[in-house]
C-alpha cells in the first residue's frame, strides 16, 4: 500500500456490555457507526472471518480522506469486544484494488487477533 510520510497506524480496543434484553448482533449494530457519515452501518456491509480460533464480525467503518478504519467484533457471553485498525495517511484510499489487510495497523491487528486466547 502507498502511504505518506505522515502515516499513523493505531489499534483501539473497546468493550460493550450486551444489555439483558438485547443480543450481540444488536450491540454490534448499535456501535458500528460510519466515520464519515456518523450513521449506523448497514448490516449488509458486515462480513465474517475466522482468525485463530475465533469468529469475528468485520465492518469497514471509514474509508475517507486518507483514513481507513476497520472494526473486528468478537461476541462473547455478556459482552462484545471491538478491535479497530485505523490507518491514516493512506494516499491511495480511493483505489478499489487497495488490499486493506496490507496496511500497517490492519496487518498488525489481524496478526494479534489470530493469537487471541480464551473464549
mmCIF file of N, CA and C in Angstrom:
data_model
loop_
_atom_site.group_PDB
_atom_site.id
_atom_site.type_symbol
_atom_site.label_atom_id
_atom_site.label_comp_id
_atom_site.label_asym_id
_atom_site.label_seq_id
_atom_site.Cartn_x
_atom_site.Cartn_y
_atom_site.Cartn_z
ATOM 1 N N UNK A 1 0.844 -1.187 0.000
ATOM 2 C CA UNK A 1 0.000 0.000 0.000
ATOM 3 C C UNK A 1 0.880 1.237 0.000
ATOM 4 N N UNK A 2 0.378 2.265 -0.598
ATOM 5 C CA UNK A 2 1.104 3.522 -0.648
ATOM 6 C C UNK A 2 0.632 4.415 0.486
ATOM 7 N N UNK A 3 1.564 4.903 1.268
ATOM 8 C CA UNK A 3 1.223 5.800 2.368
ATOM 9 C C UNK A 3 2.184 6.971 2.364
ATOM 10 N N UNK A 4 1.781 8.047 2.997
ATOM 11 C CA UNK A 4 2.643 9.222 3.061
ATOM 12 C C UNK A 4 3.599 9.103 4.243
ATOM 13 N N UNK A 5 4.525 10.033 4.325
ATOM 14 C CA UNK A 5 5.481 10.005 5.430
ATOM 15 C C UNK A 5 4.815 10.358 6.761
ATOM 16 N N UNK A 6 3.611 10.928 6.712
ATOM 17 C CA UNK A 6 2.891 11.298 7.935
ATOM 18 C C UNK A 6 1.972 10.169 8.410
ATOM 19 N N UNK A 7 2.203 8.985 7.900
ATOM 20 C CA UNK A 7 1.348 7.849 8.234
ATOM 21 C C UNK A 7 1.308 7.590 9.736
ATOM 22 N N UNK A 8 0.112 7.301 10.233
ATOM 23 C CA UNK A 8 -0.073 6.928 11.627
ATOM 24 C C UNK A 8 -0.976 5.706 11.653
ATOM 25 N N UNK A 9 -0.525 4.669 12.342
ATOM 26 C CA UNK A 9 -1.317 3.449 12.473
ATOM 27 C C UNK A 9 -1.655 3.259 13.940
ATOM 28 N N UNK A 10 -2.905 2.907 14.211
ATOM 29 C CA UNK A 10 -3.283 2.664 15.599
ATOM 30 C C UNK A 10 -4.300 1.538 15.699
ATOM 31 N N UNK A 11 -4.309 0.915 16.869
ATOM 32 C CA UNK A 11 -5.271 -0.130 17.203
ATOM 33 C C UNK A 11 -5.988 0.332 18.465
ATOM 34 N N UNK A 12 -7.311 0.280 18.430
ATOM 35 C CA UNK A 12 -8.126 0.700 19.568
ATOM 36 C C UNK A 12 -9.010 -0.474 19.970
ATOM 37 N N UNK A 13 -9.090 -0.748 21.275
ATOM 38 C CA UNK A 13 -9.922 -1.844 21.781
ATOM 39 C C UNK A 13 -11.013 -1.252 22.666
ATOM 40 N N UNK A 14 -12.251 -1.698 22.420
ATOM 41 C CA UNK A 14 -13.392 -1.246 23.224
ATOM 42 C C UNK A 14 -14.183 -2.460 23.695
ATOM 43 N N UNK A 15 -14.891 -2.311 24.798
ATOM 44 C CA UNK A 15 -15.751 -3.370 25.319
ATOM 45 C C UNK A 15 -17.157 -2.806 25.474
ATOM 46 N N UNK A 16 -18.141 -3.535 24.941
ATOM 47 C CA UNK A 16 -19.537 -3.133 25.053
ATOM 48 C C UNK A 16 -20.315 -4.241 25.749
ATOM 49 N N UNK A 17 -21.009 -3.899 26.830
ATOM 50 C CA UNK A 17 -21.864 -4.872 27.513
ATOM 51 C C UNK A 17 -23.098 -5.128 26.651
ATOM 52 N N UNK A 18 -23.546 -6.369 26.643
ATOM 53 C CA UNK A 18 -24.786 -6.714 25.951
ATOM 54 C C UNK A 18 -25.913 -6.572 26.968
ATOM 55 N N UNK A 19 -26.858 -5.685 26.693
ATOM 56 C CA UNK A 19 -27.986 -5.480 27.607
ATOM 57 C C UNK A 19 -28.765 -6.783 27.760
ATOM 58 N N UNK A 20 -29.352 -6.984 28.933
ATOM 59 C CA UNK A 20 -30.070 -8.229 29.230
ATOM 60 C C UNK A 20 -31.156 -8.533 28.205
ATOM 61 N N UNK A 21 -31.787 -7.511 27.662
ATOM 62 C CA UNK A 21 -32.873 -7.712 26.701
ATOM 63 C C UNK A 21 -32.386 -7.645 25.253
ATOM 64 N N UNK A 22 -31.076 -7.689 25.040
ATOM 65 C CA UNK A 22 -30.509 -7.498 23.708
ATOM 66 C C UNK A 22 -29.705 -8.717 23.268
ATOM 67 N N UNK A 23 -29.041 -8.571 22.112
ATOM 68 C CA UNK A 23 -28.201 -9.634 21.557
ATOM 69 C C UNK A 23 -26.848 -9.054 21.165
ATOM 70 N N UNK A 24 -25.905 -9.934 20.896
ATOM 71 C CA UNK A 24 -24.588 -9.482 20.438
ATOM 72 C C UNK A 24 -24.715 -8.727 19.119
ATOM 73 N N UNK A 25 -25.522 -9.251 18.186
ATOM 74 C CA UNK A 25 -25.673 -8.591 16.886
ATOM 75 C C UNK A 25 -26.287 -7.200 17.042
ATOM 76 N N UNK A 26 -27.268 -7.063 17.913
ATOM 77 C CA UNK A 26 -27.871 -5.747 18.142
ATOM 78 C C UNK A 26 -26.839 -4.777 18.714
ATOM 79 N N UNK A 27 -25.984 -5.266 19.596
ATOM 80 C CA UNK A 27 -24.929 -4.433 20.177
ATOM 81 C C UNK A 27 -23.947 -3.999 19.095
ATOM 82 N N UNK A 28 -23.601 -4.910 18.205
ATOM 83 C CA UNK A 28 -22.704 -4.569 17.093
ATOM 84 C C UNK A 28 -23.364 -3.525 16.201
ATOM 85 N N UNK A 29 -24.626 -3.725 15.857
ATOM 86 C CA UNK A 29 -25.345 -2.757 15.013
ATOM 87 C C UNK A 29 -25.347 -1.366 15.638
ATOM 88 N N UNK A 30 -25.553 -1.294 16.951
ATOM 89 C CA UNK A 30 -25.616 -0.001 17.644
ATOM 90 C C UNK A 30 -24.270 0.708 17.692
ATOM 91 N N UNK A 31 -23.184 -0.040 17.646
ATOM 92 C CA UNK A 31 -21.856 0.563 17.816
ATOM 93 C C UNK A 31 -21.060 0.672 16.518
ATOM 94 N N UNK A 32 -21.583 0.127 15.430
ATOM 95 C CA UNK A 32 -20.902 0.217 14.128
ATOM 96 C C UNK A 32 -21.371 1.487 13.422
ATOM 97 N N UNK A 33 -20.738 2.596 13.747
ATOM 98 C CA UNK A 33 -21.113 3.911 13.225
ATOM 99 C C UNK A 33 -20.064 4.352 12.206
ATOM 100 N N UNK A 34 -20.519 4.737 11.030
ATOM 101 C CA UNK A 34 -19.612 5.173 9.972
ATOM 102 C C UNK A 34 -18.876 6.441 10.358
ATOM 103 N N UNK A 35 -17.576 6.465 10.127
ATOM 104 C CA UNK A 35 -16.759 7.612 10.496
ATOM 105 C C UNK A 35 -17.086 8.864 9.714
ATOM 106 N N UNK A 36 -17.336 8.728 8.411
ATOM 107 C CA UNK A 36 -17.599 9.896 7.577
ATOM 108 C C UNK A 36 -19.047 10.361 7.713
ATOM 109 N N UNK A 37 -19.981 9.404 7.839
ATOM 110 C CA UNK A 37 -21.402 9.750 7.855
ATOM 111 C C UNK A 37 -21.959 9.987 9.250
ATOM 112 N N UNK A 38 -21.381 9.329 10.261
ATOM 113 C CA UNK A 38 -21.940 9.398 11.602
ATOM 114 C C UNK A 38 -23.206 8.574 11.750
ATOM 115 N N UNK A 39 -23.528 7.796 10.734
ATOM 116 C CA UNK A 39 -24.736 6.969 10.718
ATOM 117 C C UNK A 39 -24.377 5.508 10.964
ATOM 118 N N UNK A 40 -25.343 4.730 11.488
ATOM 119 C CA UNK A 40 -25.095 3.289 11.648
ATOM 120 C C UNK A 40 -24.812 2.636 10.294
ATOM 121 N N UNK A 41 -23.890 1.696 10.295
ATOM 122 C CA UNK A 41 -23.549 0.975 9.069
ATOM 123 C C UNK A 41 -24.650 -0.041 8.767
ATOM 124 N N UNK A 42 -24.913 -0.248 7.495
ATOM 125 C CA UNK A 42 -25.891 -1.248 7.082
ATOM 126 C C UNK A 42 -25.357 -2.640 7.395
ATOM 127 N N UNK A 43 -26.230 -3.516 7.861
ATOM 128 C CA UNK A 43 -25.783 -4.880 8.166
ATOM 129 C C UNK A 43 -25.309 -5.608 6.917
ATOM 130 N N UNK A 44 -25.676 -5.114 5.731
ATOM 131 C CA UNK A 44 -25.176 -5.743 4.504
ATOM 132 C C UNK A 44 -23.681 -5.501 4.328
ATOM 133 N N UNK A 45 -23.132 -4.536 5.074
ATOM 134 C CA UNK A 45 -21.687 -4.280 4.989
ATOM 135 C C UNK A 45 -20.901 -5.123 5.985
ATOM 136 N N UNK A 46 -21.590 -5.922 6.808
ATOM 137 C CA UNK A 46 -20.928 -6.790 7.779
ATOM 138 C C UNK A 46 -20.447 -8.053 7.077
ATOM 139 N N UNK A 47 -19.231 -8.475 7.395
ATOM 140 C CA UNK A 47 -18.729 -9.762 6.915
ATOM 141 C C UNK A 47 -18.253 -10.551 8.128
ATOM 142 N N UNK A 48 -17.879 -11.777 7.889
ATOM 143 C CA UNK A 48 -17.429 -12.636 8.977
ATOM 144 C C UNK A 48 -16.112 -13.282 8.574
ATOM 145 N N UNK A 49 -15.209 -13.414 9.526
ATOM 146 C CA UNK A 49 -13.938 -14.076 9.255
ATOM 147 C C UNK A 49 -13.491 -14.826 10.503
ATOM 148 N N UNK A 50 -12.752 -15.894 10.282
ATOM 149 C CA UNK A 50 -12.176 -16.652 11.386
ATOM 150 C C UNK A 50 -10.689 -16.333 11.444
ATOM 151 N N UNK A 51 -10.234 -15.904 12.616
ATOM 152 C CA UNK A 51 -8.814 -15.644 12.861
ATOM 153 C C UNK A 51 -8.432 -16.475 14.073
ATOM 154 N N UNK A 52 -7.491 -17.374 13.910
ATOM 155 C CA UNK A 52 -7.145 -18.282 15.000
ATOM 156 C C UNK A 52 -8.330 -19.175 15.293
ATOM 157 N N UNK A 53 -8.799 -19.139 16.535
ATOM 158 C CA UNK A 53 -9.933 -19.985 16.932
ATOM 159 C C UNK A 53 -11.217 -19.185 17.125
ATOM 160 N N UNK A 54 -11.235 -17.924 16.705
ATOM 161 C CA UNK A 54 -12.396 -17.065 16.944
ATOM 162 C C UNK A 54 -13.000 -16.555 15.640
ATOM 163 N N UNK A 55 -14.321 -16.423 15.642
ATOM 164 C CA UNK A 55 -15.030 -15.831 14.506
ATOM 165 C C UNK A 55 -15.326 -14.367 14.838
ATOM 166 N N UNK A 56 -14.965 -13.488 13.923
ATOM 167 C CA UNK A 56 -15.164 -12.056 14.092
ATOM 168 C C UNK A 56 -16.156 -11.531 13.065
ATOM 169 N N UNK A 57 -16.964 -10.565 13.487
ATOM 170 C CA UNK A 57 -17.783 -9.794 12.560
ATOM 171 C C UNK A 57 -16.936 -8.590 12.171
ATOM 172 N N UNK A 58 -16.786 -8.365 10.874
ATOM 173 C CA UNK A 58 -15.889 -7.316 10.372
ATOM 174 C C UNK A 58 -16.718 -6.236 9.674
ATOM 175 N N UNK A 59 -16.444 -4.983 10.013
ATOM 176 C CA UNK A 59 -17.169 -3.860 9.431
ATOM 177 C C UNK A 59 -16.173 -2.770 9.045
ATOM 178 N N UNK A 60 -16.214 -2.348 7.784
ATOM 179 C CA UNK A 60 -15.401 -1.211 7.356
ATOM 180 C C UNK A 60 -16.146 0.055 7.774
ATOM 181 N N UNK A 61 -15.610 0.757 8.769
ATOM 182 C CA UNK A 61 -16.285 1.928 9.326
ATOM 183 C C UNK A 61 -15.950 3.218 8.597
ATOM 184 N N UNK A 62 -14.746 3.291 8.053
ATOM 185 C CA UNK A 62 -14.348 4.536 7.408
ATOM 186 C C UNK A 62 -13.293 4.267 6.350
ATOM 187 N N UNK A 63 -13.489 4.917 5.230
ATOM 188 C CA UNK A 63 -12.502 4.927 4.155
ATOM 189 C C UNK A 63 -12.679 6.282 3.484
ATOM 190 N N UNK A 64 -12.069 7.300 4.087
ATOM 191 C CA UNK A 64 -12.347 8.671 3.692
ATOM 192 C C UNK A 64 -11.153 9.553 4.014
ATOM 193 N N UNK A 65 -10.796 10.415 3.069
ATOM 194 C CA UNK A 65 -9.723 11.393 3.268
ATOM 195 C C UNK A 65 -8.448 10.782 3.841
ATOM 196 N N UNK A 66 -8.048 9.645 3.293
ATOM 197 C CA UNK A 66 -6.798 9.013 3.699
ATOM 198 C C UNK A 66 -6.875 8.169 4.947
ATOM 199 N N UNK A 67 -8.058 8.044 5.538
ATOM 200 C CA UNK A 67 -8.241 7.235 6.746
ATOM 201 C C UNK A 67 -8.971 5.948 6.380
ATOM 202 N N UNK A 68 -8.412 4.827 6.813
ATOM 203 C CA UNK A 68 -9.054 3.525 6.622
ATOM 204 C C UNK A 68 -9.214 2.907 8.009
ATOM 205 N N UNK A 69 -10.481 2.710 8.427
ATOM 206 C CA UNK A 69 -10.795 2.185 9.758
ATOM 207 C C UNK A 69 -11.691 0.962 9.607
ATOM 208 N N UNK A 70 -11.230 -0.162 10.103
ATOM 209 C CA UNK A 70 -12.000 -1.400 10.073
ATOM 210 C C UNK A 70 -12.143 -1.919 11.495
ATOM 211 N N UNK A 71 -13.371 -2.321 11.855
ATOM 212 C CA UNK A 71 -13.644 -2.859 13.191
ATOM 213 C C UNK A 71 -13.829 -4.368 13.108
ATOM 214 N N UNK A 72 -13.206 -5.058 14.043
ATOM 215 C CA UNK A 72 -13.365 -6.510 14.196
ATOM 216 C C UNK A 72 -14.079 -6.729 15.524
ATOM 217 N N UNK A 73 -15.283 -7.286 15.463
ATOM 218 C CA UNK A 73 -16.093 -7.526 16.665
ATOM 219 C C UNK A 73 -16.012 -8.990 17.072
ATOM 220 N N UNK A 74 -15.811 -9.220 18.363
ATOM 221 C CA UNK A 74 -15.814 -10.565 18.929
ATOM 222 C C UNK A 74 -16.934 -10.634 19.962
ATOM 223 N N UNK A 75 -17.980 -11.407 19.629
ATOM 224 C CA UNK A 75 -19.108 -11.574 20.547
ATOM 225 C C UNK A 75 -18.746 -12.625 21.585
ATOM 226 N N UNK A 76 -18.970 -12.276 22.852
ATOM 227 C CA UNK A 76 -18.752 -13.219 23.943
ATOM 228 C C UNK A 76 -20.075 -13.360 24.692
ATOM 229 N N UNK A 77 -20.092 -14.059 25.808
ATOM 230 C CA UNK A 77 -21.337 -14.317 26.523
ATOM 231 C C UNK A 77 -22.127 -13.084 26.914
ATOM 232 N N UNK A 78 -21.493 -12.144 27.594
ATOM 233 C CA UNK A 78 -22.211 -10.976 28.104
ATOM 234 C C UNK A 78 -21.693 -9.657 27.546
ATOM 235 N N UNK A 79 -20.725 -9.743 26.647
ATOM 236 C CA UNK A 79 -20.193 -8.515 26.062
ATOM 237 C C UNK A 79 -19.680 -8.754 24.647
ATOM 238 N N UNK A 80 -19.345 -7.649 24.002
ATOM 239 C CA UNK A 80 -18.758 -7.670 22.667
ATOM 240 C C UNK A 80 -17.473 -6.856 22.740
ATOM 241 N N UNK A 81 -16.387 -7.427 22.257
ATOM 242 C CA UNK A 81 -15.133 -6.684 22.156
ATOM 243 C C UNK A 81 -15.008 -6.153 20.735
ATOM 244 N N UNK A 82 -14.594 -4.904 20.607
ATOM 245 C CA UNK A 82 -14.386 -4.306 19.288
ATOM 246 C C UNK A 82 -12.929 -3.886 19.180
ATOM 247 N N UNK A 83 -12.291 -4.360 18.137
ATOM 248 C CA UNK A 83 -10.895 -4.042 17.852
ATOM 249 C C UNK A 83 -10.873 -3.223 16.565
ATOM 250 N N UNK A 84 -10.422 -1.972 16.632
ATOM 251 C CA UNK A 84 -10.344 -1.122 15.446
ATOM 252 C C UNK A 84 -8.914 -1.055 14.940
ATOM 253 N N UNK A 85 -8.746 -1.239 13.640
ATOM 254 C CA UNK A 85 -7.469 -0.988 12.970
ATOM 255 C C UNK A 85 -7.651 0.316 12.204
ATOM 256 N N UNK A 86 -6.866 1.328 12.557
ATOM 257 C CA UNK A 86 -7.010 2.644 11.941
ATOM 258 C C UNK A 86 -5.680 3.044 11.314
ATOM 259 N N UNK A 87 -5.708 3.209 10.004
ATOM 260 C CA UNK A 87 -4.527 3.690 9.280
ATOM 261 C C UNK A 87 -4.845 5.069 8.731
ATOM 262 N N UNK A 88 -3.945 6.022 8.966
ATOM 263 C CA UNK A 88 -4.104 7.391 8.474
ATOM 264 C C UNK A 88 -2.995 7.683 7.474
ATOM 265 N N UNK A 89 -3.255 8.619 6.587
ATOM 266 C CA UNK A 89 -2.254 8.996 5.596
ATOM 267 C C UNK A 89 -2.164 8.019 4.440
ATOM 268 N N UNK A 90 -3.225 7.260 4.199
ATOM 269 C CA UNK A 90 -3.236 6.291 3.097
ATOM 270 C C UNK A 90 -3.536 7.068 1.818
ATOM 271 N N UNK A 91 -2.525 7.253 0.986
ATOM 272 C CA UNK A 91 -2.684 8.111 -0.190
ATOM 273 C C UNK A 91 -3.568 7.489 -1.261
ATOM 274 N N UNK A 92 -3.651 6.167 -1.301
ATOM 275 C CA UNK A 92 -4.475 5.513 -2.324
ATOM 276 C C UNK A 92 -5.763 4.934 -1.732
ATOM 277 N N UNK A 93 -6.337 5.616 -0.750
ATOM 278 C CA UNK A 93 -7.534 5.136 -0.061
ATOM 279 C C UNK A 93 -8.728 4.992 -0.986
ATOM 280 N N UNK A 94 -8.749 5.696 -2.122
ATOM 281 C CA UNK A 94 -9.873 5.592 -3.067
ATOM 282 C C UNK A 94 -9.704 4.444 -4.051
ATOM 283 N N UNK A 95 -8.552 3.817 -4.079
ATOM 284 C CA UNK A 95 -8.263 2.733 -5.025
ATOM 285 C C UNK A 95 -9.062 1.484 -4.651
ATOM 286 N N UNK A 96 -9.947 1.059 -5.550
ATOM 287 C CA UNK A 96 -10.795 -0.107 -5.260
ATOM 288 C C UNK A 96 -9.986 -1.393 -5.143
ATOM 289 N N UNK A 97 -8.751 -1.394 -5.633
ATOM 290 C CA UNK A 97 -7.915 -2.599 -5.534
ATOM 291 C C UNK A 97 -7.016 -2.586 -4.295
ATOM 292 N N UNK A 98 -7.143 -1.554 -3.465
ATOM 293 C CA UNK A 98 -6.339 -1.474 -2.241
ATOM 294 C C UNK A 98 -6.639 -2.673 -1.353
ATOM 295 N N UNK A 99 -5.604 -3.402 -0.988
ATOM 296 C CA UNK A 99 -5.746 -4.523 -0.063
ATOM 297 C C UNK A 99 -5.567 -3.980 1.351
ATOM 298 N N UNK A 100 -6.689 -3.731 2.014
ATOM 299 C CA UNK A 100 -6.679 -3.126 3.346
ATOM 300 C C UNK A 100 -5.847 -3.951 4.321
ATOM 301 N N UNK A 101 -5.846 -5.266 4.158
ATOM 302 C CA UNK A 101 -5.122 -6.141 5.094
ATOM 303 C C UNK A 101 -3.612 -5.938 5.056
ATOM 304 N N UNK A 102 -3.101 -5.207 4.062
ATOM 305 C CA UNK A 102 -1.662 -4.947 3.987
ATOM 306 C C UNK A 102 -1.265 -3.634 4.667
ATOM 307 N N UNK A 103 -2.241 -2.832 5.069
ATOM 308 C CA UNK A 103 -1.929 -1.580 5.758
ATOM 309 C C UNK A 103 -1.369 -1.892 7.146
ATOM 310 N N UNK A 104 -0.464 -1.069 7.674
ATOM 311 C CA UNK A 104 0.238 -1.400 8.923
ATOM 312 C C UNK A 104 -0.663 -1.770 10.107
ATOM 313 N N UNK A 105 -1.639 -0.939 10.440
ATOM 314 C CA UNK A 105 -2.499 -1.242 11.597
ATOM 315 C C UNK A 105 -3.347 -2.474 11.341
ATOM 316 N N UNK A 106 -3.868 -2.588 10.128
ATOM 317 C CA UNK A 106 -4.706 -3.735 9.788
ATOM 318 C C UNK A 106 -3.906 -5.037 9.852
ATOM 319 N N UNK A 107 -2.717 -5.013 9.288
ATOM 320 C CA UNK A 107 -1.868 -6.211 9.300
ATOM 321 C C UNK A 107 -1.520 -6.606 10.737
ATOM 322 N N UNK A 108 -1.146 -5.629 11.551
ATOM 323 C CA UNK A 108 -0.780 -5.912 12.949
ATOM 324 C C UNK A 108 -1.976 -6.452 13.732
ATOM 325 N N UNK A 109 -3.163 -5.875 13.510
ATOM 326 C CA UNK A 109 -4.344 -6.335 14.245
ATOM 327 C C UNK A 109 -4.723 -7.759 13.844
ATOM 328 N N UNK A 110 -4.681 -8.070 12.574
ATOM 329 C CA UNK A 110 -5.001 -9.426 12.114
ATOM 330 C C UNK A 110 -4.044 -10.432 12.746
ATOM 331 N N UNK A 111 -2.758 -10.087 12.786
ATOM 332 C CA UNK A 111 -1.773 -10.978 13.419
ATOM 333 C C UNK A 111 -2.062 -11.137 14.910
ATOM 334 N N UNK A 112 -2.429 -10.057 15.582
ATOM 335 C CA UNK A 112 -2.746 -10.094 17.008
ATOM 336 C C UNK A 112 -3.989 -10.946 17.275
ATOM 337 N N UNK A 113 -5.052 -10.716 16.519
ATOM 338 C CA UNK A 113 -6.306 -11.434 16.750
ATOM 339 C C UNK A 113 -6.172 -12.927 16.483
ATOM 340 N N UNK A 114 -5.286 -13.300 15.570
ATOM 341 C CA UNK A 114 -5.076 -14.721 15.268
ATOM 342 C C UNK A 114 -4.471 -15.464 16.453
ATOM 343 N N UNK A 115 -3.862 -14.735 17.394
ATOM 344 C CA UNK A 115 -3.232 -15.372 18.559
ATOM 345 C C UNK A 115 -4.081 -15.256 19.823
ATOM 346 N N UNK A 116 -5.254 -14.654 19.709
ATOM 347 C CA UNK A 116 -6.118 -14.424 20.867
ATOM 348 C C UNK A 116 -6.497 -15.736 21.543
ATOM 349 N N UNK A 117 -6.359 -15.769 22.845
ATOM 350 C CA UNK A 117 -6.678 -16.962 23.641
ATOM 351 C C UNK A 117 -8.012 -16.767 24.353
ATOM 352 N N UNK A 118 -8.565 -17.850 24.862
ATOM 353 C CA UNK A 118 -9.778 -17.774 25.671
ATOM 354 C C UNK A 118 -11.038 -17.908 24.856
ATOM 355 N N UNK A 119 -12.152 -17.633 25.527
ATOM 356 C CA UNK A 119 -13.453 -17.794 24.885
ATOM 357 C C UNK A 119 -13.905 -16.531 24.236
#
